[in-house]
mmCIF file of C-alpha atoms and ligand atoms in Angstrom:
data_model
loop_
_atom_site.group_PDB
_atom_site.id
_atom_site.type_symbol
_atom_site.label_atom_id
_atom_site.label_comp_id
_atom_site.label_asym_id
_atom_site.label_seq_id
_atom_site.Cartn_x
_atom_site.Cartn_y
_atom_site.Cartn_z
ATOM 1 C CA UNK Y 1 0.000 0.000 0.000
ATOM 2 C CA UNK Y 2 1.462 3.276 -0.943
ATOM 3 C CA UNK Y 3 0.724 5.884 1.736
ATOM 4 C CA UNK Y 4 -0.734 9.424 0.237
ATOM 5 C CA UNK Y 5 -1.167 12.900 1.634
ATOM 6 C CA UNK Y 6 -4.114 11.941 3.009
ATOM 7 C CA UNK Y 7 -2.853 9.299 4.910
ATOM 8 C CA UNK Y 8 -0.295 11.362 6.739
ATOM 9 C CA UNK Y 9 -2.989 14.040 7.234
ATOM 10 C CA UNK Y 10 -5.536 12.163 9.114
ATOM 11 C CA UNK Y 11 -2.679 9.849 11.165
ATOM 12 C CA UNK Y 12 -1.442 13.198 12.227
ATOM 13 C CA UNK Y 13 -4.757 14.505 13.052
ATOM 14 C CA UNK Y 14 -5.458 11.094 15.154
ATOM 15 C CA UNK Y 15 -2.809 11.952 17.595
ATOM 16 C CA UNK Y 16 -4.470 15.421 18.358
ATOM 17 C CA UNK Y 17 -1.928 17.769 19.477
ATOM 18 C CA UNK Y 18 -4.160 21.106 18.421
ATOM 19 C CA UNK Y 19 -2.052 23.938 17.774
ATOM 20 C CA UNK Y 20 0.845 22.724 19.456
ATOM 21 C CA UNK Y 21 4.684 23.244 18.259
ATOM 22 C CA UNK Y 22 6.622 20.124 17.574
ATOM 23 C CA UNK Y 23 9.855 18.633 17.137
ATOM 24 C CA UNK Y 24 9.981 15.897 14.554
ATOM 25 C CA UNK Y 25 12.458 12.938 14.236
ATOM 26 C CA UNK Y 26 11.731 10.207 11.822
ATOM 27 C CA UNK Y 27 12.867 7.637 9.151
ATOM 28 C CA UNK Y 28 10.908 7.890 5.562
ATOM 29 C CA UNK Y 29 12.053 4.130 4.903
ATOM 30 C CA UNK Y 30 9.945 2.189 8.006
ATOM 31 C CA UNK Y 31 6.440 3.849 6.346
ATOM 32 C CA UNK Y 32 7.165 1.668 3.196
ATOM 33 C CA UNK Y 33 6.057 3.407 -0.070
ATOM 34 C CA UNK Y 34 5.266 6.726 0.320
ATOM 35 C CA UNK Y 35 3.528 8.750 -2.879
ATOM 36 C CA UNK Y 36 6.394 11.365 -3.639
ATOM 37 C CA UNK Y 37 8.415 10.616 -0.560
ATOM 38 C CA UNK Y 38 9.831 12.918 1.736
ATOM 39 C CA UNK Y 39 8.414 15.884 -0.242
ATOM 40 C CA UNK Y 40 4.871 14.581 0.856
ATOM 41 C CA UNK Y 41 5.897 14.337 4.598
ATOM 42 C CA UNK Y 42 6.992 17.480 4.588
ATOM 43 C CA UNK Y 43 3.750 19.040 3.180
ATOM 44 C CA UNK Y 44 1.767 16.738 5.253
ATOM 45 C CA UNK Y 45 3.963 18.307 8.471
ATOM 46 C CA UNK Y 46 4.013 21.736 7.460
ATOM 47 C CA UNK Y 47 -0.291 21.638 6.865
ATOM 48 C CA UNK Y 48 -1.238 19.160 10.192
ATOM 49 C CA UNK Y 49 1.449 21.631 12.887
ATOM 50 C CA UNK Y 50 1.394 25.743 13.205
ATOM 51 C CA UNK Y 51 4.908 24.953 14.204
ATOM 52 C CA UNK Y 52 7.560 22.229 12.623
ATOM 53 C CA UNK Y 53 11.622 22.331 13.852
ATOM 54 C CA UNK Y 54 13.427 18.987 12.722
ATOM 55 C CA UNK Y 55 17.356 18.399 13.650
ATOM 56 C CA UNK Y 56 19.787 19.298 10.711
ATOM 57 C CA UNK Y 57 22.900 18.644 12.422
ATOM 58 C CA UNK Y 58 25.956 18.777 10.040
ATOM 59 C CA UNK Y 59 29.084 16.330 12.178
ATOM 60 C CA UNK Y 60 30.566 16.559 8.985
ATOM 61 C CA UNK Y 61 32.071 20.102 10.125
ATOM 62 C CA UNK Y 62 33.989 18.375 13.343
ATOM 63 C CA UNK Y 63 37.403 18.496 13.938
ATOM 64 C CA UNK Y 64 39.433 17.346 17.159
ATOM 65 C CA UNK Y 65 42.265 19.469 18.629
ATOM 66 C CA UNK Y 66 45.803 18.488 19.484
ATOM 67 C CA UNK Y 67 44.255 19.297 23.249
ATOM 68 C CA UNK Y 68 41.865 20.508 24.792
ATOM 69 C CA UNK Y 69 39.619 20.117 28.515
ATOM 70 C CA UNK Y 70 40.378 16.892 30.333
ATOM 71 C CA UNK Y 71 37.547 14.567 31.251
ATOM 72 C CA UNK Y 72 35.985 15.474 27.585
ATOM 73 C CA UNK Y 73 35.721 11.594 26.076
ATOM 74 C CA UNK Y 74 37.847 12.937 23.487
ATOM 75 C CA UNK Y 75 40.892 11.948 22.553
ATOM 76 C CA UNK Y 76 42.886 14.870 21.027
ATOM 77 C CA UNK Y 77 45.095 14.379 18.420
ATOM 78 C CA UNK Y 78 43.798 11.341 17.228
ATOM 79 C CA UNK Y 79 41.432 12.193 14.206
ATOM 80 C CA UNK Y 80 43.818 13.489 11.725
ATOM 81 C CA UNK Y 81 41.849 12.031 8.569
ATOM 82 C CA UNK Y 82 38.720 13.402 9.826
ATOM 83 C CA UNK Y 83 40.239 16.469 10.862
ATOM 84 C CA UNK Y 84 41.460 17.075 6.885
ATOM 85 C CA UNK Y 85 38.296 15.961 5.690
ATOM 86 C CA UNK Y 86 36.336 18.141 7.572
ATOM 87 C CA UNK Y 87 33.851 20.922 5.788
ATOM 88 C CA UNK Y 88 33.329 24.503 6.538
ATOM 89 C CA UNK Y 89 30.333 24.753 7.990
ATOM 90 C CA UNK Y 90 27.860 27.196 5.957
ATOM 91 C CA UNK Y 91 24.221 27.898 6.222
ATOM 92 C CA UNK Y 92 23.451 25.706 3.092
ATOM 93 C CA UNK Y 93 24.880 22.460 4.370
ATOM 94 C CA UNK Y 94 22.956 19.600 3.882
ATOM 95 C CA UNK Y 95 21.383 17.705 6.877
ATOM 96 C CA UNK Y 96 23.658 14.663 8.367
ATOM 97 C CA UNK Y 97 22.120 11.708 6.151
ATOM 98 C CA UNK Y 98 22.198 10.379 9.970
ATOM 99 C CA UNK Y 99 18.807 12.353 10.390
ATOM 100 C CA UNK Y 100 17.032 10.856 7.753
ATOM 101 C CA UNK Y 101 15.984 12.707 4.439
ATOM 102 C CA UNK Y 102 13.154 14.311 6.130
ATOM 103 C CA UNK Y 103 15.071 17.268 8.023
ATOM 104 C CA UNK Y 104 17.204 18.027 4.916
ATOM 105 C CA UNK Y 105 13.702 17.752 2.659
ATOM 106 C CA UNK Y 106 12.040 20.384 5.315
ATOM 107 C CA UNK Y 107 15.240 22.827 5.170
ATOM 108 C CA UNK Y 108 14.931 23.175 1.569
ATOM 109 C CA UNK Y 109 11.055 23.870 1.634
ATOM 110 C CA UNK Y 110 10.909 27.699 0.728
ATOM 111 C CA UNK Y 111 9.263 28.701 3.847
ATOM 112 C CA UNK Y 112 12.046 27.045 6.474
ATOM 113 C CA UNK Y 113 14.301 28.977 8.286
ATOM 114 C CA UNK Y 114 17.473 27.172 9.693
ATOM 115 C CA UNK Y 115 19.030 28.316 13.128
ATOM 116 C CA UNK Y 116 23.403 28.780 12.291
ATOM 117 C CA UNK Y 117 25.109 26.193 14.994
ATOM 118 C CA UNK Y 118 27.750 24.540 13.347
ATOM 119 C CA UNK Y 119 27.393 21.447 14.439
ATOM 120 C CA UNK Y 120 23.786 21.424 15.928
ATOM 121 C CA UNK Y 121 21.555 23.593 14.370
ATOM 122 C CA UNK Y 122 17.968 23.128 14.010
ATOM 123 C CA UNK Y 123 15.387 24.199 10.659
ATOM 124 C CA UNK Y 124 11.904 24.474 11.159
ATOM 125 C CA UNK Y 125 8.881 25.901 9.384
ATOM 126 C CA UNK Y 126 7.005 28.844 11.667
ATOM 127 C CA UNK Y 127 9.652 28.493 14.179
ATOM 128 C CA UNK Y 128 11.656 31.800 14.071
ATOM 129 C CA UNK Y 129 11.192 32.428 17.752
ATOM 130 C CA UNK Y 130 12.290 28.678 18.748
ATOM 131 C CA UNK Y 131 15.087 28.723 16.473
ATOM 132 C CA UNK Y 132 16.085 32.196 17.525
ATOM 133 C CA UNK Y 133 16.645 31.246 21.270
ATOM 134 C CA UNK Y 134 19.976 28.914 20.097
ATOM 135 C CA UNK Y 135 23.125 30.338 21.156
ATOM 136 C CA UNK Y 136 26.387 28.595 21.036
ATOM 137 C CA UNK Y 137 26.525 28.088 24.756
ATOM 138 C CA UNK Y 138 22.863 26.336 24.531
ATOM 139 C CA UNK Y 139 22.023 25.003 21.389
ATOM 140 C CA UNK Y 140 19.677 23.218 22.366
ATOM 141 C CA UNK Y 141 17.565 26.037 24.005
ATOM 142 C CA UNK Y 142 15.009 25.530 21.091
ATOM 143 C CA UNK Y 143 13.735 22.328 22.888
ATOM 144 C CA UNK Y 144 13.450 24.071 26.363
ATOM 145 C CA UNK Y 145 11.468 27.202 24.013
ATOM 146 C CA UNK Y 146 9.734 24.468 22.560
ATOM 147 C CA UNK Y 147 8.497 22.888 25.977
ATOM 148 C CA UNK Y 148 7.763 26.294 27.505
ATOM 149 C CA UNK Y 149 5.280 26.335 24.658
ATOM 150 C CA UNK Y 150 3.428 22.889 25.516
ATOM 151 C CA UNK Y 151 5.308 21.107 22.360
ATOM 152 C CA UNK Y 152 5.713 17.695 21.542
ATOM 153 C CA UNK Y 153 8.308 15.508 20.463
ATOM 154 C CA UNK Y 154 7.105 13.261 17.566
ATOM 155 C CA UNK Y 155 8.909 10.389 16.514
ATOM 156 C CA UNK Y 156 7.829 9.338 13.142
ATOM 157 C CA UNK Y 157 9.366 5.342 12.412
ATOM 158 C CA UNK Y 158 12.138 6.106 14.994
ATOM 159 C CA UNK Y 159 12.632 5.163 18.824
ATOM 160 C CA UNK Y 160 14.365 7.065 21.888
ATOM 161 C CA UNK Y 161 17.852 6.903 20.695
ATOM 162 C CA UNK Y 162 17.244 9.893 18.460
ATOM 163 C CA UNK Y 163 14.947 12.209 20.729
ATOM 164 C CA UNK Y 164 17.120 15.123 20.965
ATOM 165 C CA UNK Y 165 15.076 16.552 23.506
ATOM 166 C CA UNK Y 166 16.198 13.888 26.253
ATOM 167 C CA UNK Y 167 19.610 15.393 25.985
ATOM 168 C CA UNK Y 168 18.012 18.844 26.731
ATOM 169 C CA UNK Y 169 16.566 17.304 29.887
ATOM 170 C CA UNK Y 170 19.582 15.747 31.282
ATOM 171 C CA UNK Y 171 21.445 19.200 30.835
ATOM 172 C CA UNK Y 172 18.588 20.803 32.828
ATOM 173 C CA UNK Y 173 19.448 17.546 35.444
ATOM 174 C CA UNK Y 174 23.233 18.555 36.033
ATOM 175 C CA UNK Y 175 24.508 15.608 33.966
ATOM 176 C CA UNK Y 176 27.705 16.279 32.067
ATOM 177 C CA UNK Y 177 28.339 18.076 29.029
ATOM 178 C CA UNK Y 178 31.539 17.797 26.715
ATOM 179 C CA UNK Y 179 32.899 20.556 24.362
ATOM 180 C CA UNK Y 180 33.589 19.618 20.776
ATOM 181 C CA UNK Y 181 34.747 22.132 18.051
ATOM 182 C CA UNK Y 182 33.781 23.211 14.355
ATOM 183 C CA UNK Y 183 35.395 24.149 11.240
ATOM 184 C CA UNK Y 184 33.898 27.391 10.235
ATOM 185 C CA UNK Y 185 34.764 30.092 7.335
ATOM 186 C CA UNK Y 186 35.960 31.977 10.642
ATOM 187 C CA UNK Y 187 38.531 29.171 11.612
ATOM 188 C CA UNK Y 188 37.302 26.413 14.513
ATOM 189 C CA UNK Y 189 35.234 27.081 17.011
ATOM 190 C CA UNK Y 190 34.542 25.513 20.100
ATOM 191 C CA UNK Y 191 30.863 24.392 20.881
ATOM 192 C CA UNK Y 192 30.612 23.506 24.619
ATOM 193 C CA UNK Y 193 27.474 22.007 25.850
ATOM 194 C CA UNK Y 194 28.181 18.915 23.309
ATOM 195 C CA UNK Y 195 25.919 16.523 24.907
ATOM 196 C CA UNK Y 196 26.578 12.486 25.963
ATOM 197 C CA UNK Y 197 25.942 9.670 24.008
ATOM 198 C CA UNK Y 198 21.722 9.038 22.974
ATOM 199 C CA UNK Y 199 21.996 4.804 22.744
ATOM 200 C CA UNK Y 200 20.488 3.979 26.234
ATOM 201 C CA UNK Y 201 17.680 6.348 25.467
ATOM 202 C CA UNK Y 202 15.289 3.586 24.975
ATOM 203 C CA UNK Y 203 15.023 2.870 28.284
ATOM 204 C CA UNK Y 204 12.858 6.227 28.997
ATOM 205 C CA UNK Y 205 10.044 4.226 26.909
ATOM 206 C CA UNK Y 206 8.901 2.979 30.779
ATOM 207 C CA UNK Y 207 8.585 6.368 32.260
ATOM 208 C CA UNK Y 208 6.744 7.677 28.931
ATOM 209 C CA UNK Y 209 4.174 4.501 28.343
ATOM 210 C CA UNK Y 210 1.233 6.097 30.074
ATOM 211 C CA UNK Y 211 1.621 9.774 28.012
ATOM 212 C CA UNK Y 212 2.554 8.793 24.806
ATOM 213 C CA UNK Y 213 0.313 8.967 21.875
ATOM 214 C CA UNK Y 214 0.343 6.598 18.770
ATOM 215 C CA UNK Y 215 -0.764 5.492 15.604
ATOM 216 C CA UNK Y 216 -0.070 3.372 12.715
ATOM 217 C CA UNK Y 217 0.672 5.292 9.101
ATOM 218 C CA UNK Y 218 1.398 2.145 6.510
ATOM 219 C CA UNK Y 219 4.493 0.181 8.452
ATOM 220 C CA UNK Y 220 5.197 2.872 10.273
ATOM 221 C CA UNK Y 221 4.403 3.949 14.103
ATOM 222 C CA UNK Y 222 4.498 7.715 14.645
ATOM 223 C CA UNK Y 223 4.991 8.483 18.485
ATOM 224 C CA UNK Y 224 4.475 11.660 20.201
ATOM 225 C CA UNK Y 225 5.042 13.147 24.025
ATOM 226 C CA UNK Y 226 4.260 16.180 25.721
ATOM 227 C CA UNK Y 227 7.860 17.657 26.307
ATOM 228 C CA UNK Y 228 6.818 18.758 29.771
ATOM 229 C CA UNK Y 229 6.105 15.076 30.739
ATOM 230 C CA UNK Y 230 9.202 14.080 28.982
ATOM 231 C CA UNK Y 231 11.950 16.579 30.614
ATOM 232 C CA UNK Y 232 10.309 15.337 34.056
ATOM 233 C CA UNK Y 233 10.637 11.686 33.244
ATOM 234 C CA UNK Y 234 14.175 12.459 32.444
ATOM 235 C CA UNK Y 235 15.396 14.694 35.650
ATOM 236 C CA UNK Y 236 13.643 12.232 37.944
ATOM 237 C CA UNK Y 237 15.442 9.188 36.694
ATOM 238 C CA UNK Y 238 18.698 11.204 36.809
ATOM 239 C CA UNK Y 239 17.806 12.436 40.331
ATOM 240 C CA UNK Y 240 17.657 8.993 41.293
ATOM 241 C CA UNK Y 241 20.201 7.352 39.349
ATOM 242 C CA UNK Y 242 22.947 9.480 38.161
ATOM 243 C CA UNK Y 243 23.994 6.533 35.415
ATOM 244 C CA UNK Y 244 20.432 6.080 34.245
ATOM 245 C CA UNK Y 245 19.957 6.226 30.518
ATOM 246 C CA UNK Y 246 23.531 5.628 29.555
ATOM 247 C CA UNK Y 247 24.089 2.847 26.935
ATOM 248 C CA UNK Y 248 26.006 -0.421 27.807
ATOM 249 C CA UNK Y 249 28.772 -0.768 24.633
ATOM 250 C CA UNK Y 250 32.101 -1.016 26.259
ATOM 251 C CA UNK Y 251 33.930 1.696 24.157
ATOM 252 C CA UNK Y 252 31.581 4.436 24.725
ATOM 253 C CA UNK Y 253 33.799 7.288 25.154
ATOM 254 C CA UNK Y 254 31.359 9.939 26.551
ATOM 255 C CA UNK Y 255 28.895 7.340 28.732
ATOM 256 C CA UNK Y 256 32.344 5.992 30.256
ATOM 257 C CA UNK Y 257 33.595 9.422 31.116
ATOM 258 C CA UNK Y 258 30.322 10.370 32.670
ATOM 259 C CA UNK Y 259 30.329 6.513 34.738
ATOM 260 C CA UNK Y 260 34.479 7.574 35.892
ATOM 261 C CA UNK Y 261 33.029 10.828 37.278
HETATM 262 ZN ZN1 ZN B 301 27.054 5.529 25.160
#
């Protein structure tokens, strides 16, 4: 079955969220067929939400110093290959392919703005005063504009492990940041308030059962939570456990370093 406009319309209209401003994370593949692809998404998001911001991070602008803070999961020096094939960042980069070829689809729509991190920023349609609150010292400040405003996260074919937000909610718990640096056209500079490492993420899904919306567009399942309920979830597992939501691979750099402290 190849899913339409209309499709997308009324499964966004099922999880009724009103007015409210979202963030969107997804993967165009797990829907199967979709008529016109991302493009359609992208109209469907822009008519069903006043507000739409999606990630359009660019890692390809990254570079790592010959030093740098300690305790930073980092280990300087070490990346010269990346290092020379690392891109000026520019307001025109394409979204990481990481993100799915949704965000990049929504940046080029004529009406999207795109906030300027190098390394985080964020593009949205209607979201000039979300977008506007990112500074280089909190890029993420979007999300916290975003739940100030009664948004939601929705998380279209994806799980956890990409919901951006959670890593706005565990800086607002105390857990560590790291600092990690750009190549721009005015040399590198450094972003601090990089934040951990997203793969235990999942394990929110508990907290998040009882307020989470859902429903089924072709093989997909699009999620979405209140981000008031969500940064709650989050600072009250990291008020009780300081290691909660941390992944278990071995060579984690950033989830060991935040373990050692
Ligand atoms: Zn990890």
């Amino acid at each position: 079955m190849t899913i339409r406009l209309r499709d997308l319309l009324l499964g966004f209209r099922e999880l009724h969220l009103g007015e409210a401003p979202v963030i969107v994370h997804s993967s165009l593949k797990s829907f199967g067929p979709v008529e016109d692809g991302a493009q359609t998404v992208v109209h469907a998001l822009g008519s069903a939400f006043g507000t739409v911001m999606v990630p359009t991070f660019t890692y390809k602008t990254m570079v790592t110093p010959l030093t740098g803070p300690a305790d930073n999961a980092i280990t300087y020096g070490s990346d010269g290959n990346q290092n020379r094939m690392a891109e000026f960042y520019t307001s025109k980069m394409p979204a990481d392919p990481l993100m799915g070829i949704i965000p990049e689809t929504l940046r080029r729509h004529p009406l999207a703005r795109r906030s300027s991190h190098p390394i985080q920023s964020f593009a949205g349609i209607n979201a000039e005063k979300f977008l506007a609150a990112q500074t280089m010292s909190n890029h993420l400040a979007p999300l916290g504009l975003l739940e100030q405003a009664d948004g939601w996260v929705v998380l279209m074919g994806v799980d956890h492990t990409v919901n951006t937000s959670i890593h706005y909610a565990e800086k607002l718990a105390g857990r560590k940041q790291f600092v990690r640096w750009a190549l721009t056209p005015k040399g590198v500079v450094e972003c601090p308030g990089f934040p951990g490492c997203s793969a235990g993420f999942q394990s929110i899904t508990t907290d998040m059962d009882k307020f989470t919306r859902k429903v089924q567009i072709g093989n997909g399942t699009v999620q979405a939570l209140p981000l008031k309920m969500l940064f709650r979830a989050v600072i009250s597992r990291l008020t009780k456990d300081p290691l909660a939501l941390l992944c278990q691979q071995d060579d984690c750099e950033r989830c060991n370093q935040i373990r050692k402290l």
